[in-house]
PDB file of C-alpha atoms in Angstrom:
ATOM      1  CA  MET D   1      10.560  -4.120  -7.194  1.00  0.00           C
ATOM      2  CA  ALA D   2      13.604  -2.479  -5.646  1.00  0.00           C
ATOM      3  CA  LYS D   3      11.512   0.578  -4.746  1.00  0.00           C
ATOM      4  CA  ILE D   4       8.935  -1.539  -2.889  1.00  0.00           C
ATOM      5  CA  THR D   5      11.712  -3.478  -1.147  1.00  0.00           C
ATOM      6  CA  ASP D   6      13.196  -0.153   0.007  1.00  0.00           C
ATOM      7  CA  LEU D   7       9.768   0.912   1.276  1.00  0.00           C
ATOM      8  CA  LEU D   8       9.471  -2.374   3.197  1.00  0.00           C
ATOM      9  CA  ASP D   9      12.856  -1.634   4.783  1.00  0.00           C
ATOM     10  CA  ASP D  10      11.542   1.811   5.754  1.00  0.00           C
ATOM     11  CA  ILE D  11       8.490   0.162   7.319  1.00  0.00           C
ATOM     12  CA  ALA D  12      10.778  -2.163   9.293  1.00  0.00           C
ATOM     13  CA  SER D  13      12.739   0.822  10.628  1.00  0.00           C
ATOM     14  CA  LYS D  14       9.546   2.423  11.950  1.00  0.00           C
ATOM     15  CA  ILE D  15       8.185  -0.584  13.875  1.00  0.00           C
ATOM     16  CA  GLN D  16      10.028   0.602  16.982  1.00  0.00           C
ATOM     17  CA  HIS D  17       7.756   3.691  16.982  1.00  0.00           C
ATOM     18  CA  ALA D  18       4.518   1.701  16.668  1.00  0.00           C
ATOM     19  CA  GLU D  19       2.852   3.201  19.736  1.00  0.00           C
ATOM     20  CA  VAL D  20       3.555   6.825  18.831  1.00  0.00           C
ATOM     21  CA  SER D  21       0.562   8.942  17.898  1.00  0.00           C
ATOM     22  CA  ASN D  22      -0.249  12.573  17.221  1.00  0.00           C
ATOM     23  CA  GLU D  23      -3.896  13.426  16.634  1.00  0.00           C
ATOM     24  CA  THR D  24      -3.032  16.742  14.972  1.00  0.00           C
ATOM     25  CA  VAL D  25      -1.420  14.733  12.141  1.00  0.00           C
ATOM     26  CA  SER D  26      -3.564  11.575  12.108  1.00  0.00           C
ATOM     27  CA  LYS D  27      -6.266   9.958  14.204  1.00  0.00           C
ATOM     28  CA  ALA D  28      -4.344   6.684  13.815  1.00  0.00           C
ATOM     29  CA  ASN D  29      -1.036   5.843  15.445  1.00  0.00           C
ATOM     30  CA  VAL D  30       2.133   4.648  13.683  1.00  0.00           C
ATOM     31  CA  ALA D  31       1.164   0.979  14.200  1.00  0.00           C
ATOM     32  CA  TRP D  32      -2.106   1.475  12.295  1.00  0.00           C
ATOM     33  CA  HIS D  33      -0.339   3.069   9.315  1.00  0.00           C
ATOM     34  CA  LEU D  34       2.275   0.279   9.226  1.00  0.00           C
ATOM     35  CA  ASP D  35      -0.380  -2.411   9.558  1.00  0.00           C
ATOM     36  CA  HIS D  36      -2.597  -0.836   6.891  1.00  0.00           C
ATOM     37  CA  SER D  37       0.269  -0.396   4.420  1.00  0.00           C
ATOM     38  CA  LEU D  38       1.290  -4.034   4.803  1.00  0.00           C
ATOM     39  CA  LYS D  39      -2.300  -5.254   4.540  1.00  0.00           C
ATOM     40  CA  VAL D  40      -2.646  -3.378   1.248  1.00  0.00           C
ATOM     41  CA  ILE D  41       0.625  -4.757  -0.168  1.00  0.00           C
ATOM     42  CA  ASN D  42      -0.225  -8.302   0.889  1.00  0.00           C
ATOM     43  CA  SER D  43      -3.827  -8.222  -0.271  1.00  0.00           C
ATOM     44  CA  VAL D  44      -2.960  -6.733  -3.691  1.00  0.00           C
ATOM     45  CA  ALA D  45      -0.217  -9.336  -4.147  1.00  0.00           C
ATOM     46  CA  LYS D  46      -2.610 -12.166  -3.260  1.00  0.00           C
ATOM     47  CA  VAL D  47      -5.239 -10.892  -5.707  1.00  0.00           C
ATOM     48  CA  LEU D  48      -2.565 -10.627  -8.407  1.00  0.00           C
ATOM     49  CA  GLN D  49      -1.504 -14.238  -7.708  1.00  0.00           C
ATOM     50  CA  LYS D  50      -5.029 -15.465  -8.439  1.00  0.00           C
ATOM     51  CA  SER D  51      -5.665 -13.098 -11.332  1.00  0.00           C
ATOM     52  CA  GLU D  52      -6.362 -14.045 -14.895  1.00  0.00           C
ATOM     53  CA  THR D  53      -3.811 -12.683 -17.346  1.00  0.00           C
ATOM     54  CA  ASP D  54      -6.496 -10.970 -19.376  1.00  0.00           C
ATOM     55  CA  TYR D  55      -5.702  -7.290 -18.833  1.00  0.00           C
ATOM     56  CA  LYS D  56      -6.757  -5.110 -21.735  1.00  0.00           C
ATOM     57  CA  TRP D  57      -6.036  -1.391 -21.599  1.00  0.00           C
ATOM     58  CA  ASN D  58      -8.916   1.044 -21.637  1.00  0.00           C
ATOM     59  CA  PHE D  59      -8.902   4.733 -20.802  1.00  0.00           C
ATOM     60  CA  ASN D  60      -9.756   5.525 -17.192  1.00  0.00           C
ATOM     61  CA  LEU D  61      -9.472   9.178 -16.156  1.00  0.00           C
ATOM     62  CA  LYS D  62      -9.220   8.493 -12.397  1.00  0.00           C
ATOM     63  CA  ARG D  63      -6.481   5.903 -12.920  1.00  0.00           C
ATOM     64  CA  ALA D  64      -4.595   8.127 -15.381  1.00  0.00           C
ATOM     65  CA  TYR D  65      -4.772  11.108 -13.010  1.00  0.00           C
ATOM     66  CA  PHE D  66      -3.680   9.053  -9.990  1.00  0.00           C
ATOM     67  CA  LEU D  67      -0.755   7.410 -11.784  1.00  0.00           C
ATOM     68  CA  PHE D  68       0.315  10.768 -13.254  1.00  0.00           C
ATOM     69  CA  MET D  69       0.086  12.739 -10.000  1.00  0.00           C
ATOM     70  CA  LYS D  70       1.613   9.929  -7.901  1.00  0.00           C
ATOM     71  CA  LYS D  71       0.026  11.384  -4.800  1.00  0.00           C
ATOM     72  CA  ILE D  72      -2.861  10.624  -2.464  1.00  0.00           C
ATOM     73  CA  PRO D  73      -4.490  13.653  -0.832  1.00  0.00           C
ATOM     74  CA  ARG D  74      -4.618  13.340   2.943  1.00  0.00           C
ATOM     75  CA  GLY D  75      -7.919  12.795   4.661  1.00  0.00           C
ATOM     76  CA  LYS D  76      -9.919  12.376   1.447  1.00  0.00           C
ATOM     77  CA  ALA D  77     -10.372   8.594   1.347  1.00  0.00           C
ATOM     78  CA  LYS D  78     -11.375   5.951   3.871  1.00  0.00           C
ATOM     79  CA  ALA D  79      -9.575   2.621   3.878  1.00  0.00           C
ATOM     80  CA  PRO D  80     -11.790  -0.341   2.930  1.00  0.00           C
ATOM     81  CA  LYS D  81     -12.655  -2.650   5.829  1.00  0.00           C
ATOM     82  CA  ALA D  82     -10.583  -5.470   4.314  1.00  0.00           C
ATOM     83  CA  VAL D  83      -7.364  -3.506   4.891  1.00  0.00           C
ATOM     84  CA  GLN D  84      -8.095  -2.154   8.366  1.00  0.00           C
ATOM     85  CA  SER D  85      -7.481  -3.681  11.780  1.00  0.00           C
ATOM     86  CA  TYR D  86     -10.111  -3.436  14.439  1.00  0.00           C
ATOM     87  CA  ASP D  87      -8.123  -5.324  17.069  1.00  0.00           C
ATOM     88  CA  GLU D  88      -5.021  -4.160  18.878  1.00  0.00           C
ATOM     89  CA  ILE D  89      -2.072  -4.062  16.474  1.00  0.00           C
ATOM     90  CA  THR D  90       1.045  -5.661  17.924  1.00  0.00           C
ATOM     91  CA  THR D  91       4.605  -5.293  16.704  1.00  0.00           C
ATOM     92  CA  THR D  92       4.671  -9.088  16.320  1.00  0.00           C
ATOM     93  CA  ALA D  93       1.719  -8.922  13.923  1.00  0.00           C
ATOM     94  CA  ILE D  94       3.398  -6.122  11.947  1.00  0.00           C
ATOM     95  CA  GLU D  95       6.648  -8.099  11.740  1.00  0.00           C
ATOM     96  CA  ARG D  96       4.736 -11.185  10.544  1.00  0.00           C
ATOM     97  CA  GLN D  97       3.006  -9.153   7.828  1.00  0.00           C
ATOM     98  CA  LEU D  98       6.335  -7.603   6.847  1.00  0.00           C
ATOM     99  CA  LYS D  99       7.871 -11.051   6.370  1.00  0.00           C
ATOM    100  CA  THR D 100       4.878 -12.059   4.217  1.00  0.00           C
ATOM    101  CA  ALA D 101       5.186  -8.841   2.196  1.00  0.00           C
ATOM    102  CA  HIS D 102       8.864  -9.534   1.406  1.00  0.00           C
ATOM    103  CA  PHE D 103       7.915 -13.019   0.209  1.00  0.00           C
ATOM    104  CA  LEU D 104       4.983 -11.798  -1.913  1.00  0.00           C
ATOM    105  CA  VAL D 105       6.973  -8.953  -3.484  1.00  0.00           C
ATOM    106  CA  LYS D 106       9.581 -11.506  -4.614  1.00  0.00           C
ATOM    107  CA  GLU D 107       6.775 -13.574  -6.130  1.00  0.00           C
ATOM    108  CA  MET D 108       5.435 -10.540  -7.993  1.00  0.00           C
ATOM    109  CA  GLU D 109       8.745 -10.362  -9.889  1.00  0.00           C
ATOM    110  CA  GLN D 110       7.754 -13.596 -11.658  1.00  0.00           C
ATOM    111  CA  MET D 111       4.151 -12.692 -12.464  1.00  0.00           C
ATOM    112  CA  ASP D 112       2.778 -12.185 -15.954  1.00  0.00           C
ATOM    113  CA  LYS D 113       2.629  -8.489 -16.893  1.00  0.00           C
ATOM    114  CA  LYS D 114      -1.084  -8.851 -17.737  1.00  0.00           C
ATOM    115  CA  THR D 115      -1.905  -9.983 -14.217  1.00  0.00           C
ATOM    116  CA  ASN D 116      -4.356  -7.448 -12.781  1.00  0.00           C
ATOM    117  CA  PHE D 117      -6.631  -6.368  -9.971  1.00  0.00           C
ATOM    118  CA  ILE D 118      -9.494  -3.938  -9.560  1.00  0.00           C
ATOM    119  CA  HIS D 119      -8.957  -1.037  -7.175  1.00  0.00           C
ATOM    120  CA  PRO D 120     -12.232   0.282  -5.701  1.00  0.00           C
ATOM    121  CA  PHE D 121     -11.540   3.893  -6.726  1.00  0.00           C
ATOM    122  CA  ILE D 122      -9.148   3.892  -9.696  1.00  0.00           C
ATOM    123  CA  GLY D 123     -10.282   0.710 -11.422  1.00  0.00           C
ATOM    124  CA  ARG D 124      -8.387  -2.133 -13.073  1.00  0.00           C
ATOM    125  CA  LEU D 125      -4.588  -2.056 -12.782  1.00  0.00           C
ATOM    126  CA  ASN D 126      -2.126  -4.350 -14.543  1.00  0.00           C
ATOM    127  CA  LEU D 127       0.974  -5.614 -12.716  1.00  0.00           C
ATOM    128  CA  LYS D 128       3.138  -2.586 -13.551  1.00  0.00           C
ATOM    129  CA  GLN D 129       0.382  -0.151 -12.542  1.00  0.00           C
ATOM    130  CA  ALA D 130      -0.307  -2.159  -9.378  1.00  0.00           C
ATOM    131  CA  LEU D 131       3.341  -1.844  -8.374  1.00  0.00           C
ATOM    132  CA  VAL D 132       3.226   1.932  -8.943  1.00  0.00           C
ATOM    133  CA  PHE D 133       0.013   2.077  -6.879  1.00  0.00           C
ATOM    134  CA  LEU D 134       1.708   0.171  -4.029  1.00  0.00           C
ATOM    135  CA  GLU D 135       4.682   2.556  -4.143  1.00  0.00           C
ATOM    136  CA  ILE D 136       2.419   5.635  -4.060  1.00  0.00           C
ATOM    137  CA  HIS D 137       0.186   4.222  -1.317  1.00  0.00           C
ATOM    138  CA  THR D 138       3.039   3.031   0.904  1.00  0.00           C
ATOM    139  CA  THR D 139       4.955   6.296   0.458  1.00  0.00           C
ATOM    140  CA  HIS D 140       1.781   8.202   1.418  1.00  0.00           C
ATOM    141  CA  HIS D 141       1.529   6.347   4.737  1.00  0.00           C
ATOM    142  CA  LEU D 142       5.258   6.552   5.438  1.00  0.00           C
ATOM    143  CA  LYS D 143       5.079  10.345   5.010  1.00  0.00           C
ATOM    144  CA  ILE D 144       2.220  10.474   7.507  1.00  0.00           C
ATOM    145  CA  ILE D 145       4.319   8.392   9.923  1.00  0.00           C
ATOM    146  CA  ASP D 146       7.274  10.769   9.441  1.00  0.00           C
ATOM    147  CA  ASP D 147       4.984  13.697  10.277  1.00  0.00           C
ATOM    148  CA  ILE D 148       3.659  11.913  13.357  1.00  0.00           C
ATOM    149  CA  LEU D 149       7.218  11.273  14.533  1.00  0.00           C
ATOM    150  CA  LYS D 150       8.307  14.865  13.754  1.00  0.00           C
ATOM    151  CA  HIS D 151       5.553  16.273  15.931  1.00  0.00           C
ATOM    152  CA  ASP D 152       5.939  13.766  18.741  1.00  0.00           C
TER     153      ASP D 152
END
């Protein structure tokens, strides 16, 4: 959990750059990447809260590859509608989501290890795998933000 907490702190440090954009790096501005990352963390945590504790391991090549590589290729996937904003993203909304994320991450520390959720591309993930996914996903977007800010 410490890794995700550190990533949340990194998100907080980038809120001040919310309006910065650079189309050569990403079509979306910094605010969109922050908002999306927090939506993913919060939505995964909420699904895990409601999950049955019935996880049973089965081999899944996509999941195994993703968790082994620990990297998301840029520009290859489209975010599901549930974790995108179509309205203007305000710093207040990002800060609210950040506060929720801190709360939910603390709650995840107490969850059963067989708690699980189904990712649309890599399949069913138990709690430990879900946390690794959140670290990989959040790091991916923070790197994009760093590149946007480098080229600004």
